[in-house]
Amino acid sequence: MATCSLNDVLPLQSPLEDALQEAGSQEERERLVLEYLEKVNGRAPELRVPDFSPEIETHQTRQHFSSLQQSNFGLEWLNTDTCLSLLRDLSGKVVVLDFFTYCCINCMHILPDLHALEQRFSDADGLVIIGVHSAKFPNERVLDNIQSAVLRYNITHPVVNDADATLWQELQVSCWPTLVLLGPQGNLLFSLVGEGHKEDLFLFTSMALKFYKARHEITEDRIPLRLYKDSLPPSPLLFPGKVAVDPSGDALVISDTGHHRILVVSKDGRILHTVGGPDSGWRDGSFSECLFNSPQGVAVHDRSIYVADTENHLIRKVDLDALTVSTVAGTGSQGVDKEGGALGEKQPISSPWDVAFGAPGASLFAPRVLWIAMAGTHQIWALLLEEGTLPKGSLLPGGSCVRFAGSGNEENRNNSYPHKAGFAQPSGLTACGGDPWNCLFVADSESSSIRSVSFKDGAVKHVVGGERDPTNLFAFGDVDGTGINAKLQHPLGVSWDQNRGILYVADSYNHKIKSVDPKSKSCITLAGTGQAGNAPGPSFTEASFNEPGGLCAAADGRSLYVADTNNHQIKVLDLETKMASVLPIFSQESSDLVDSALPQRIKNPKLPKSAPNVKLDPLPVSPGRTLQYTLNLKLPAGAKPTEGAPSFWFLFTEGHDWLLAGQKTYGEIGSLTKPDQIEVTLPLQFPCADPELRIGVCVYYCIEGTMCMMKSVSFSQPLRATAGDTSSTAPLHLSYNF
């Protein structure tokens, strides 16, 4: 049991907080904190918190034990090579414990503050930050799911899985997020509840370091870290959040959230445009120079894509004709305004998670209004793209960004007056135009419910899931049923199928796709086993997902595209055959270089870093010779080439582009049963006597009943220029078994 809790330090901290509000200068604030530290340090023994469980393990250690043996261990750790102890490893450190759960938007809001604090003070300076993950949903207790969240949100400090809320209960933490600052003896110093305390966090931390350094109680020992992001395998997608279908039906738009970019791909997975990435930031401009920060929702109208640039707190516009990106709403900093009304870039907003246009046929708004799921303030907002009015509202100029529904209180409250309704982290939107619905459907993630917002009068109504008590945000589960009896677990995406009159739901934490009939309010499982996994499966019921975050029904009613977030894939559900497959993404560089000042260079696809390289023997050649290669590739037993995704070969070099001048550098592989021929005619002059030619191969294939995949291999051919004639008609064989 704990020797103390937050209730022991709060009475001491309360007078300090009152005094800080009255302080007239930074110097006075620092003096007040140092005086406070002198007081609480005198009570250090009675304010010492319990150590982490002595029976602890790292994720690496856990992988060596069976699931039965895991129960003999206690707390699990991420981002560290060892299990940390307050007494053994963190003695001599000022420690910040961040009690969080990865579904909580308020917890995500303080991560930039913690990251900035880590940049200011390192463990060598005496500061260690530890994330204490205390789950709300059962799905969040699973270490692998927490690891995905740690990667997704770029958390770079150690994280401990407090799956049973042991630390939470012993310290009597009451809400997410809560920050607890400890002294070098594991003694309580401060607590900060909720978000928006960056100034106090930096003040308390810096003064604690100063106070204890003066007493020579701070050590410079480093904490052993091993970040999982450094071991991620290369992948065309990284935690894709949302997917949308171009109204023409010819292309998909994917928010490649982990790569901080937007991809426009053809229906067979060929990348048409790469917008932004791979680094995070905020910059408008061309596709090659713009920057996003963990974008989520995407909506397409005409030749423009509107993006919920979530961690930049912005709405961005991608112009597919001009190949440029601009900011249309938000200031780049998290806003606290819950009413809005300012124009575009003058209006602060908070963590927009999804966007949607009014559906074709809607009697109001379409396409003059972009609807925004404002997760950070628990509201639905509207961005007027031209002058217009909202229900029961006055005329607003084009560019106005304003609250449409939601009080800003985190609730599951339905109301005929939109401003009195309450949402709980709305994360998915889809518009349903025409009678009888004429509304927005909302995936209200923290209340685990689906709601509707009327286009006619803004009335907010319940559809399925959740609970009648508007303050109960713990009514979740996995139950097919009707209305309030149906249960979901943290749904993140919704999409309206106008052909069938059905609403599809990405039931994220249940790892399922569900369908809802809004007329009968019935909710049933469409696809997914209910367990996290990664297999398309021969049928919907055998397919598996891992926290799908978004989905979109094609206009023709045949396909449903799913952003299978933790599997880093887009899955395609054929609604007629009930078959699931993986959309292969051709990982190649985009050709969007319209404003590049650099001379045009030969652009080739990029091979994954994990692709094997076959080194060939050096080949003596003479200038002007034509090399003939025969490509012999074999697939695994039971594998077949993926239909609609042609495999291909390409030529490339590193620093010897002159070898490729005038060559055919790219070709599709017509059949794996008939060897392909590749010809390379060498130039008459060699600027370098020993260049290296490389041949890359990308093959797309499916294994029946399991999954579809892309595999790559490269061949390195060293060339040695000779004066004599080394011509030969014999082909050179390139063979590889996948």
XYZ file of C-alpha atoms in Angstrom:
738
model
C 0.000 0.000 0.000
C 1.077 3.556 -0.619
C 2.575 5.518 2.210
C 1.031 8.666 0.761
C -1.163 9.885 -2.087
C -1.923 13.066 -3.992
C -4.383 13.968 -1.252
C -1.388 14.500 1.041
C 0.307 17.045 -1.188
C -2.700 18.966 -2.506
C -3.298 20.905 0.769
C 0.354 21.974 0.678
C 0.253 22.961 -2.984
C -3.011 24.911 -2.863
C -1.591 27.989 -1.020
C 1.323 28.035 -3.486
C -1.053 28.154 -6.449
C -2.945 31.062 -4.867
C 0.303 32.935 -4.243
C 1.532 32.334 -7.799
C -1.609 33.947 -9.188
C -0.837 37.108 -7.201
C 2.893 37.169 -8.051
C 3.957 40.196 -10.062
C 7.138 38.908 -11.686
C 8.882 35.736 -12.767
C 11.501 36.251 -10.063
C 8.787 36.305 -7.405
C 7.198 33.145 -8.840
C 10.519 31.330 -8.696
C 11.103 32.479 -5.100
C 7.683 31.202 -4.056
C 8.350 27.781 -5.595
C 11.764 27.492 -3.920
C 10.201 28.345 -0.544
C 7.535 25.705 -1.158
C 10.192 23.110 -2.050
C 12.025 23.877 1.196
C 8.812 23.110 3.068
C 7.852 19.859 1.311
C 11.445 18.609 1.285
C 11.388 18.649 5.062
C 8.555 16.155 4.880
C 10.166 13.968 2.201
C 10.047 10.690 4.171
C 6.295 10.913 4.768
C 5.642 12.015 1.140
C 7.570 9.128 -0.449
C 5.535 7.169 -2.978
C 5.728 3.373 -3.354
C 8.148 1.894 -5.850
C 6.986 0.310 -9.072
C 6.133 -3.357 -8.645
C 9.259 -5.463 -7.999
C 7.890 -8.112 -10.394
C 8.255 -6.194 -13.606
C 9.285 -6.875 -17.152
C 10.115 -5.151 -20.391
C 8.334 -5.847 -23.641
C 11.506 -7.565 -24.864
C 11.559 -9.847 -21.801
C 7.863 -10.664 -22.169
C 8.394 -11.982 -25.682
C 10.508 -14.829 -24.254
C 7.677 -16.170 -22.089
C 4.409 -17.878 -22.877
C 1.099 -16.169 -22.152
C 0.668 -18.396 -19.077
C 3.996 -17.288 -17.670
C 3.227 -13.631 -18.203
C 0.740 -13.683 -15.340
C 3.644 -14.231 -12.945
C 5.027 -10.835 -13.835
C 3.873 -7.384 -12.818
C 4.189 -4.118 -14.719
C 5.289 -4.099 -18.358
C 7.594 -1.442 -19.854
C 8.125 0.178 -23.241
C 10.927 2.348 -24.655
C 13.504 1.061 -22.198
C 15.967 -1.818 -22.078
C 15.332 -2.425 -18.401
C 12.582 -2.298 -15.806
C 12.889 0.944 -13.898
C 12.776 1.306 -10.131
C 12.255 4.572 -8.284
C 14.656 3.446 -5.589
C 17.303 1.831 -7.774
C 17.284 3.640 -11.147
C 15.587 6.972 -10.493
C 17.170 7.928 -7.211
C 18.816 11.296 -7.742
C 16.329 12.315 -10.443
C 13.391 14.682 -10.612
C 10.690 12.452 -12.085
C 7.538 13.499 -13.950
C 4.874 10.786 -13.972
C 2.360 11.323 -16.773
C -0.826 9.386 -16.008
C -2.529 8.984 -19.391
C -4.623 6.714 -21.564
C -4.068 6.747 -25.295
C -7.706 7.271 -26.289
C -7.847 10.581 -24.399
C -7.500 13.708 -26.537
C -6.638 15.801 -23.459
C -3.743 13.427 -22.763
C -2.533 13.913 -26.317
C -2.649 17.684 -25.858
C 0.049 17.635 -23.165
C 2.484 15.466 -25.141
C 3.946 18.531 -26.930
C 4.546 20.098 -23.489
C 6.362 16.982 -22.303
C 8.367 16.807 -25.514
C 9.428 20.445 -25.075
C 10.386 19.702 -21.467
C 12.530 16.770 -22.630
C 14.249 19.065 -25.105
C 15.022 21.558 -22.301
C 16.221 19.058 -19.669
C 17.690 15.596 -20.231
C 18.274 12.716 -17.824
C 21.873 13.938 -17.553
C 20.391 17.213 -16.223
C 18.452 15.202 -13.665
C 14.992 14.939 -15.284
C 13.205 11.719 -16.236
C 9.686 11.599 -17.678
C 7.732 8.354 -17.372
C 4.367 7.728 -18.967
C 2.054 5.733 -16.725
C -0.602 4.242 -18.961
C -3.759 3.549 -16.941
C -6.404 2.277 -19.343
C -10.020 3.345 -19.697
C -11.054 0.676 -22.238
C -10.157 -3.038 -21.963
C -8.443 -2.847 -25.360
C -6.035 -0.265 -23.927
C -4.701 -2.687 -21.329
C -2.954 -4.771 -24.014
C 0.746 -3.949 -24.217
C 0.952 -4.318 -28.002
C -1.846 -1.761 -28.408
C -0.071 0.656 -26.075
C 3.116 0.137 -28.069
C 1.269 1.126 -31.260
C 0.035 4.277 -29.526
C 3.555 5.072 -28.290
C 4.777 4.821 -31.882
C 1.796 6.690 -33.301
C 2.217 9.653 -30.952
C 6.039 9.609 -31.062
C 6.427 9.162 -27.302
C 10.159 8.993 -26.634
C 10.284 8.446 -22.869
C 9.757 5.214 -20.908
C 6.157 4.066 -20.551
C 4.856 1.611 -17.966
C 1.628 -0.323 -18.489
C -0.460 0.199 -15.347
C -3.032 -2.238 -16.753
C -4.840 -2.854 -13.464
C -4.631 0.829 -12.417
C -2.516 -0.151 -9.406
C -0.396 3.011 -9.373
C -3.450 5.082 -10.274
C -5.344 3.807 -7.252
C -2.441 3.900 -4.790
C -1.713 7.544 -5.581
C -5.460 8.297 -5.772
C -5.260 9.831 -9.232
C -8.724 11.020 -10.220
C -8.642 11.861 -13.942
C -6.684 11.831 -17.203
C -4.285 13.515 -17.716
C -2.548 13.996 -14.364
C 1.117 14.934 -13.969
C 2.921 14.048 -10.730
C 6.373 15.503 -9.971
C 8.650 13.564 -7.641
C 11.866 14.567 -5.926
C 15.126 12.548 -6.012
C 14.019 10.436 -3.036
C 10.755 9.435 -4.715
C 8.923 12.069 -2.675
C 5.836 13.914 -3.883
C 6.399 17.543 -4.905
C 3.549 18.716 -7.146
C 0.569 17.478 -9.130
C -1.032 19.078 -12.184
C -4.497 17.908 -13.213
C -5.789 18.311 -16.769
C -4.200 20.047 -19.745
C -3.010 23.625 -20.217
C -0.370 23.782 -17.450
C 2.787 24.158 -19.544
C 3.970 27.303 -17.762
C 3.612 25.756 -14.296
C 5.139 22.470 -15.489
C 8.286 24.232 -16.677
C 8.418 26.434 -13.568
C 8.030 23.552 -11.111
C 10.499 21.321 -12.966
C 13.224 23.920 -13.414
C 12.991 25.045 -9.776
C 13.033 21.458 -8.501
C 16.206 20.769 -10.493
C 17.782 23.967 -9.199
C 16.754 23.234 -5.602
C 18.113 19.686 -5.505
C 21.252 20.439 -7.518
C 22.171 23.017 -4.878
C 21.904 20.193 -2.350
C 24.011 17.850 -4.533
C 21.176 15.338 -4.714
C 20.968 15.201 -8.519
C 22.877 12.511 -10.421
C 24.003 12.646 -14.067
C 23.430 8.934 -14.756
C 21.695 8.192 -18.052
C 18.521 6.129 -18.242
C 18.742 3.205 -20.710
C 16.332 3.830 -23.596
C 15.459 1.797 -26.650
C 12.818 3.471 -28.786
C 10.559 1.174 -30.730
C 10.253 3.692 -33.530
C 13.918 3.034 -34.374
C 13.144 -0.619 -35.105
C 10.032 -0.098 -37.238
C 10.225 -1.993 -40.537
C 9.830 0.193 -43.642
C 6.273 0.395 -44.882
C 4.456 2.457 -47.539
C 1.912 3.432 -44.854
C 2.411 4.171 -41.173
C -0.701 4.281 -38.967
C -3.076 5.490 -41.715
C -5.927 7.312 -40.004
C -8.597 7.972 -42.611
C -9.415 7.181 -46.230
C -11.732 8.891 -48.724
C -12.855 8.068 -52.254
C -12.662 10.710 -54.942
C -16.208 11.444 -56.200
C -15.124 10.243 -59.654
C -14.356 6.864 -58.119
C -10.963 6.724 -59.829
C -8.730 7.518 -56.845
C -8.404 7.195 -53.084
C -7.086 9.778 -50.645
C -5.261 8.366 -47.617
C -4.097 10.238 -44.550
C -0.747 8.519 -43.970
C -0.735 9.810 -40.422
C 2.519 8.342 -39.154
C 4.406 9.655 -42.186
C 2.772 13.096 -41.794
C 1.539 13.141 -45.380
C -1.429 12.713 -47.681
C -1.346 10.116 -50.442
C -3.508 10.152 -53.555
C -3.513 6.679 -55.081
C -5.264 4.949 -57.944
C -7.709 2.159 -57.181
C -4.942 -0.382 -57.825
C -2.640 1.336 -55.319
C -0.356 3.365 -57.588
C 0.733 6.571 -55.890
C -0.394 9.542 -57.963
C 0.573 12.325 -55.540
C 2.600 12.439 -52.346
C 1.726 15.545 -50.333
C 4.070 16.405 -47.460
C 6.070 14.086 -45.196
C 8.031 12.353 -43.929
C 8.844 14.942 -41.232
C 6.222 16.736 -39.161
C 5.742 20.503 -39.172
C 3.590 23.314 -40.522
C 4.483 24.726 -43.890
C 2.327 25.719 -46.865
C 3.628 25.493 -50.419
C 4.203 22.853 -53.058
C 3.583 19.170 -52.496
C 7.302 18.590 -52.081
C 7.896 21.331 -49.506
C 4.670 21.410 -47.449
C 4.500 19.863 -43.966
C 1.709 18.316 -41.871
C 1.599 17.004 -38.302
C -0.304 13.717 -37.902
C -3.151 14.492 -40.344
C -6.382 12.552 -39.912
C -9.643 13.305 -41.744
C -9.742 13.974 -45.498
C -12.636 15.148 -47.678
C -12.609 15.634 -51.461
C -14.535 18.177 -53.526
C -13.839 18.869 -57.189
C -10.044 19.032 -57.451
C -9.378 19.912 -53.815
C -8.735 17.842 -50.703
C -9.492 19.302 -47.275
C -7.419 17.864 -44.440
C -7.864 17.802 -40.665
C -4.222 18.518 -39.746
C -4.802 17.256 -36.234
C -1.673 17.993 -34.225
C -1.138 21.320 -36.002
C -4.730 22.295 -35.033
C -5.367 23.362 -38.640
C -7.580 22.724 -41.645
C -5.504 22.532 -44.832
C -6.485 22.630 -48.499
C -4.675 20.507 -51.087
C -5.105 21.877 -54.638
C -4.607 19.031 -57.104
C -4.394 21.381 -60.103
C -1.905 23.881 -58.705
C -0.128 21.124 -56.695
C -0.050 23.366 -53.635
C -1.156 23.245 -49.996
C -2.620 26.189 -48.078
C -4.058 26.767 -44.604
C -7.764 27.654 -44.513
C -8.533 27.531 -40.763
C -6.600 27.562 -37.508
C -3.625 29.460 -36.133
C -1.235 26.542 -35.625
C -1.709 26.578 -31.848
C -4.322 24.720 -29.831
C -7.381 26.873 -29.284
C -9.740 26.943 -26.311
C -12.511 28.952 -27.989
C -15.759 26.945 -27.973
C -17.856 29.325 -30.081
C -15.713 30.549 -32.972
C -16.927 32.880 -35.708
C -13.635 34.391 -36.880
C -12.379 34.014 -40.419
C -10.153 31.112 -41.388
C -6.599 31.557 -40.192
C -7.690 33.941 -37.429
C -9.821 31.318 -35.704
C -7.988 29.021 -33.227
C -9.246 25.434 -33.278
C -8.424 22.296 -31.281
C -7.467 18.856 -32.619
C -9.765 18.505 -35.645
C -10.093 14.741 -36.231
C -12.349 14.401 -39.264
C -13.925 16.501 -41.997
C -16.866 15.956 -44.340
C -18.826 17.781 -47.008
C -22.588 17.669 -47.291
C -23.547 14.623 -49.341
C -24.783 14.952 -52.929
C -28.497 15.591 -52.842
C -28.498 17.296 -49.459
C -31.003 20.103 -49.447
C -28.761 22.341 -47.388
C -25.107 23.352 -47.367
C -23.556 20.969 -49.920
C -20.895 21.760 -50.853
C -20.629 25.214 -49.283
C -19.806 23.938 -45.798
C -16.995 21.759 -44.547
C -18.040 19.994 -41.350
C -15.360 19.404 -38.723
C -15.268 16.845 -35.887
C -13.483 19.053 -33.335
C -12.273 16.342 -30.978
C -10.289 18.744 -28.797
C -13.351 20.748 -27.697
C -15.904 17.916 -28.049
C -17.931 19.756 -30.684
C -18.987 19.797 -34.339
C -17.838 22.906 -36.212
C -18.503 24.331 -39.660
C -16.163 26.076 -42.091
C -18.179 28.110 -44.588
C -16.384 28.073 -47.917
C -18.642 30.863 -49.169
C -21.183 33.242 -47.674
C -24.123 31.460 -46.078
C -26.123 30.642 -42.968
C -26.349 27.752 -40.549
C -29.671 26.612 -39.013
C -31.212 29.367 -36.887
C -28.130 31.481 -37.538
C -27.401 34.802 -39.171
C -25.648 35.374 -42.490
C -21.912 34.586 -42.215
C -19.157 35.622 -44.607
C -17.216 33.029 -46.546
C -14.269 31.703 -44.559
C -16.110 31.797 -41.220
C -15.216 28.946 -38.872
C -17.826 28.468 -36.164
C -19.285 25.999 -33.667
C -22.365 24.188 -35.023
C -23.248 21.689 -32.284
C -21.954 20.832 -28.836
C -21.601 22.810 -25.630
C -17.950 21.888 -25.205
C -18.687 19.768 -22.149
C -17.498 16.163 -22.549
C -20.851 14.381 -22.434
C -23.180 12.053 -24.291
C -26.038 14.537 -24.203
C -28.666 14.639 -26.953
C -30.754 17.766 -27.356
C -32.977 19.446 -29.919
C -30.955 22.624 -29.343
C -27.519 21.949 -30.897
C -25.571 24.224 -28.545
C -26.947 22.403 -25.488
C -25.972 18.969 -26.748
C -22.741 17.368 -25.571
C -20.217 15.182 -27.407
C -17.263 13.190 -26.125
C -14.320 13.405 -28.490
C -16.153 13.143 -31.852
C -13.727 11.461 -34.248
C -15.644 10.463 -37.380
C -18.118 12.217 -39.692
C -20.184 11.306 -42.714
C -23.000 13.246 -44.392
C -26.323 11.709 -45.428
C -28.264 13.974 -47.753
C -31.923 13.903 -48.613
C -34.959 12.657 -46.739
C -35.532 11.175 -44.297
C -32.115 11.713 -42.708
C -30.547 14.881 -44.104
C -27.948 14.849 -41.346
C -24.399 14.248 -40.214
C -23.645 10.929 -38.566
C -20.973 11.192 -35.877
C -18.686 8.559 -34.363
C -18.549 9.844 -30.786
C -15.537 7.880 -29.611
C -15.366 8.476 -25.852
C -19.081 7.787 -25.344
C -18.807 4.727 -27.627
C -21.891 5.818 -29.524
C -23.105 6.899 -32.945
C -25.055 10.172 -33.013
C -26.792 12.266 -35.680
C -26.885 16.040 -36.185
C -29.749 17.369 -38.298
C -28.926 19.635 -41.232
C -32.398 21.179 -40.826
C -32.278 22.433 -37.246
C -29.059 21.069 -35.687
C -30.894 18.672 -33.371
C -28.580 16.008 -31.936
C -30.038 12.504 -31.580
C -28.903 9.070 -30.460
C -28.510 6.282 -33.025
C -26.760 3.312 -31.365
C -24.457 2.531 -28.457
C -23.674 4.577 -25.388
C -25.895 5.094 -22.374
C -28.988 7.091 -21.418
C -27.111 8.856 -18.623
C -25.281 11.661 -20.505
C -22.459 11.743 -17.964
C -21.655 8.018 -18.193
C -18.813 7.623 -20.678
C -18.046 4.051 -19.626
C -20.983 2.327 -21.370
C -19.016 0.317 -23.912
C -18.762 -3.275 -25.086
C -19.124 -5.463 -28.160
C -22.787 -6.323 -28.530
C -24.842 -6.498 -31.706
C -28.277 -5.149 -31.000
C -30.664 -2.248 -31.330
C -30.332 1.310 -30.112
C -29.064 1.657 -26.566
C -28.671 -2.133 -26.283
C -26.015 -2.226 -28.989
C -22.515 -1.660 -27.629
C -19.393 -0.303 -29.302
C -15.893 0.366 -28.001
C -14.330 3.694 -29.034
C -15.604 3.969 -32.641
C -13.470 6.296 -34.767
C -14.979 6.256 -38.263
C -18.353 6.290 -40.027
C -19.338 6.166 -43.705
C -22.765 6.372 -45.331
C -23.626 3.931 -48.130
C -26.236 5.790 -50.149
C -26.921 2.738 -52.319
C -27.945 0.492 -49.439
C -29.073 3.110 -46.922
C -26.583 1.666 -44.431
C -24.081 3.316 -42.116
C -20.704 1.608 -41.701
C -18.744 2.027 -38.459
C -15.057 1.491 -37.699
C -15.494 0.017 -34.204
C -11.865 0.625 -33.424
C -11.206 -1.051 -30.081
C -13.363 -4.046 -30.989
C -11.262 -4.470 -34.152
C -14.444 -4.734 -36.207
C -16.409 -3.089 -38.973
C -20.101 -2.838 -38.130
C -23.173 -1.809 -40.084
C -26.030 0.263 -38.721
C -29.532 0.682 -40.120
C -30.511 4.142 -38.827
C -34.196 3.419 -39.487
C -34.414 0.404 -37.179
C -31.330 1.416 -35.129
C -29.991 -2.102 -35.503
C -26.232 -2.607 -35.296
C -24.538 -5.824 -36.454
C -20.984 -6.993 -37.090
C -20.065 -6.843 -40.774
C -16.409 -7.923 -40.655
C -13.767 -8.799 -38.093
C -13.195 -11.498 -35.520
C -13.150 -9.153 -32.531
C -9.487 -9.932 -31.884
C -6.593 -7.791 -33.096
C -4.988 -9.458 -36.100
C -3.969 -8.974 -39.696
C -5.556 -11.321 -42.194
C -7.989 -10.506 -45.015
C -9.493 -13.969 -44.660
C -11.662 -15.845 -47.159
C -14.769 -14.177 -45.681
C -15.720 -11.090 -43.689
C -16.167 -13.109 -40.506
C -12.626 -14.505 -40.760
C -10.959 -11.195 -41.636
C -9.104 -9.453 -38.836
C -8.189 -5.821 -38.154
C -6.165 -3.881 -35.601
C -7.828 -0.684 -34.399
C -9.302 0.466 -37.723
C -9.601 4.255 -37.597
C -11.487 5.249 -40.740
C -13.485 3.893 -43.656
C -15.243 5.038 -46.806
C -17.853 3.421 -49.048
C -17.320 3.719 -52.798
C -20.031 5.514 -54.730
C -20.803 2.405 -56.788
C -21.742 0.495 -53.636
C -19.329 -2.337 -54.374
C -16.325 -1.596 -52.180
C -15.693 -0.422 -48.645
C -12.174 0.907 -47.988
C -10.889 0.594 -44.410
C -7.906 2.371 -42.836
C -6.579 -0.550 -40.777
C -4.491 1.752 -38.652
C -2.277 -0.476 -36.522
C -1.693 -2.857 -39.429
C -0.442 0.047 -41.593
C -2.759 -0.987 -44.420
C -5.824 -0.120 -46.424
C -8.126 -3.114 -46.567
C -10.781 -3.466 -49.263
C -14.091 -5.131 -48.412
C -16.053 -6.368 -51.436
C -19.634 -5.873 -50.309
C -20.983 -8.259 -52.955
C -18.632 -11.236 -52.639
C -17.984 -10.658 -48.904
C -14.253 -11.012 -49.508
C -11.560 -8.873 -47.878
C -8.177 -8.006 -49.380
C -5.258 -5.631 -48.865
C -4.747 -2.699 -51.207
C -1.090 -2.843 -52.331
C 0.545 0.594 -52.158
C 3.245 1.219 -54.745
C 5.907 2.886 -52.632
C 7.479 5.178 -55.170
C 8.525 8.802 -55.245
C 5.976 11.274 -56.529
C 6.697 13.339 -59.601
C 5.218 16.515 -58.111
C 8.265 18.758 -58.687
C 6.636 21.697 -60.449
C 8.500 24.369 -58.540
C 11.767 22.608 -57.825
C 14.829 24.682 -58.557
C 16.934 21.548 -58.953
C 17.534 20.044 -62.401
C 15.222 17.159 -63.144
C 16.745 13.853 -62.137
C 15.766 10.324 -62.937
C 13.124 9.336 -60.397
C 12.672 5.678 -59.469
C 10.655 3.757 -56.916
C 12.210 3.330 -53.493
C 12.881 -0.150 -52.228
C 12.216 -0.928 -48.563
C 15.364 -0.976 -46.460
C 14.605 -4.603 -45.651
C 14.664 -5.666 -49.332
C 17.450 -8.203 -49.948
C 20.260 -7.297 -52.320
C 21.820 -9.938 -54.573
C 25.418 -9.041 -55.400
C 26.524 -10.241 -58.854
C 30.073 -10.890 -59.968
C 31.878 -7.963 -61.653
C 31.225 -7.952 -65.400
C 33.864 -6.785 -67.917
C 32.139 -4.658 -70.568
C 33.070 -2.502 -73.519
C 31.423 0.852 -74.386
C 28.352 0.535 -76.576
C 27.675 -3.085 -75.592
C 24.073 -4.195 -75.044
C 23.522 -6.261 -71.906
C 20.646 -8.721 -71.866
C 19.199 -9.839 -68.551
C 16.626 -12.589 -68.017
C 14.481 -12.173 -64.921
C 13.493 -15.462 -63.257
C 11.288 -15.067 -60.179
C 9.489 -17.704 -58.136
C 6.665 -17.106 -55.652
C 6.016 -19.123 -52.481
C 3.879 -22.234 -52.792
C 0.212 -21.363 -53.126
C 0.876 -17.723 -54.057
C -0.647 -15.981 -57.054
C 0.089 -12.523 -58.542
C -2.256 -9.827 -57.214
C -4.896 -8.911 -59.770
C -4.869 -5.254 -60.764
C -1.438 -4.609 -59.224
C 1.206 -5.290 -61.900
C 4.641 -6.249 -60.634
C 7.514 -4.317 -62.174
C 11.280 -3.948 -62.554
C 13.345 -0.778 -62.759
C 16.946 0.301 -63.265
C 18.794 2.626 -60.932
C 22.276 3.624 -59.888
C 23.905 5.541 -57.088
C 25.905 8.443 -58.529
C 26.078 7.097 -62.091
C 22.908 8.403 -63.758
C 24.790 8.650 -67.045
C 24.436 4.854 -67.328
C 20.661 5.263 -67.647
C 20.566 8.063 -70.233
C 18.290 7.007 -73.080
C 17.462 3.649 -71.440
C 14.101 2.119 -70.744
C 14.392 2.219 -66.950
C 11.000 0.759 -65.969
C 8.853 -2.133 -67.122
C 5.939 -4.222 -65.962
C 6.436 -7.912 -65.339
C 3.877 -9.566 -67.578
C 4.024 -13.119 -66.251
C 6.060 -14.854 -63.600
C 5.932 -18.116 -65.555
C 7.633 -16.578 -68.591
C 11.026 -14.913 -67.925
C 11.108 -11.178 -68.638
C 13.890 -9.660 -70.749
C 15.711 -6.478 -69.711
C 18.135 -4.780 -72.094
C 20.707 -2.136 -71.215
C 22.826 -0.452 -73.904
C 25.971 0.998 -72.421
C 27.132 4.508 -73.439
C 30.044 4.972 -75.808
C 32.012 6.877 -73.187
C 32.500 5.915 -69.539
C 33.165 8.873 -67.192
C 33.905 6.225 -64.552
C 35.728 2.940 -65.182
C 33.843 0.856 -62.578
C 30.215 1.966 -62.205
C 27.534 -0.234 -60.673
C 24.174 -0.904 -62.299
C 21.297 -1.944 -60.081
C 18.048 -3.665 -61.000
C 15.122 -3.397 -58.601
C 12.096 -5.680 -58.611
C 8.729 -5.244 -56.857
C 6.322 -8.175 -56.893
C 2.721 -8.142 -55.671
C 1.131 -11.458 -54.754
C -1.549 -13.003 -52.576
C -1.529 -16.229 -50.594
C -5.015 -17.661 -50.591
C -6.712 -17.487 -47.224
C -4.056 -15.345 -45.587
C -2.976 -12.021 -47.036
C -1.675 -10.014 -49.981
C 1.759 -8.475 -49.901
C 4.482 -6.667 -51.802
C 8.016 -8.093 -51.830
C 11.139 -6.540 -53.286
C 14.655 -7.541 -54.243
C 17.542 -5.742 -55.932
C 20.489 -6.983 -57.953
C 23.836 -5.154 -57.911
C 25.900 -5.524 -61.092
C 29.440 -4.076 -60.887
C 30.756 -3.135 -64.345
C 34.433 -3.026 -65.353
C 35.151 -1.016 -68.511
C 37.632 -2.700 -70.874
C 39.217 -1.582 -74.144
C 38.570 -4.821 -76.046
C 35.331 -6.138 -77.470
C 33.598 -8.207 -74.823
C 30.288 -8.514 -76.675
C 28.238 -11.608 -75.941
C 24.742 -12.636 -76.907
C 24.363 -14.890 -73.872
C 21.733 -13.510 -71.484
C 22.627 -12.808 -67.885
C 20.285 -14.548 -65.453
C 18.709 -12.744 -62.492
C 17.033 -15.346 -60.302
C 15.306 -15.058 -56.948
C 12.863 -17.143 -54.916
C 10.511 -15.090 -52.727
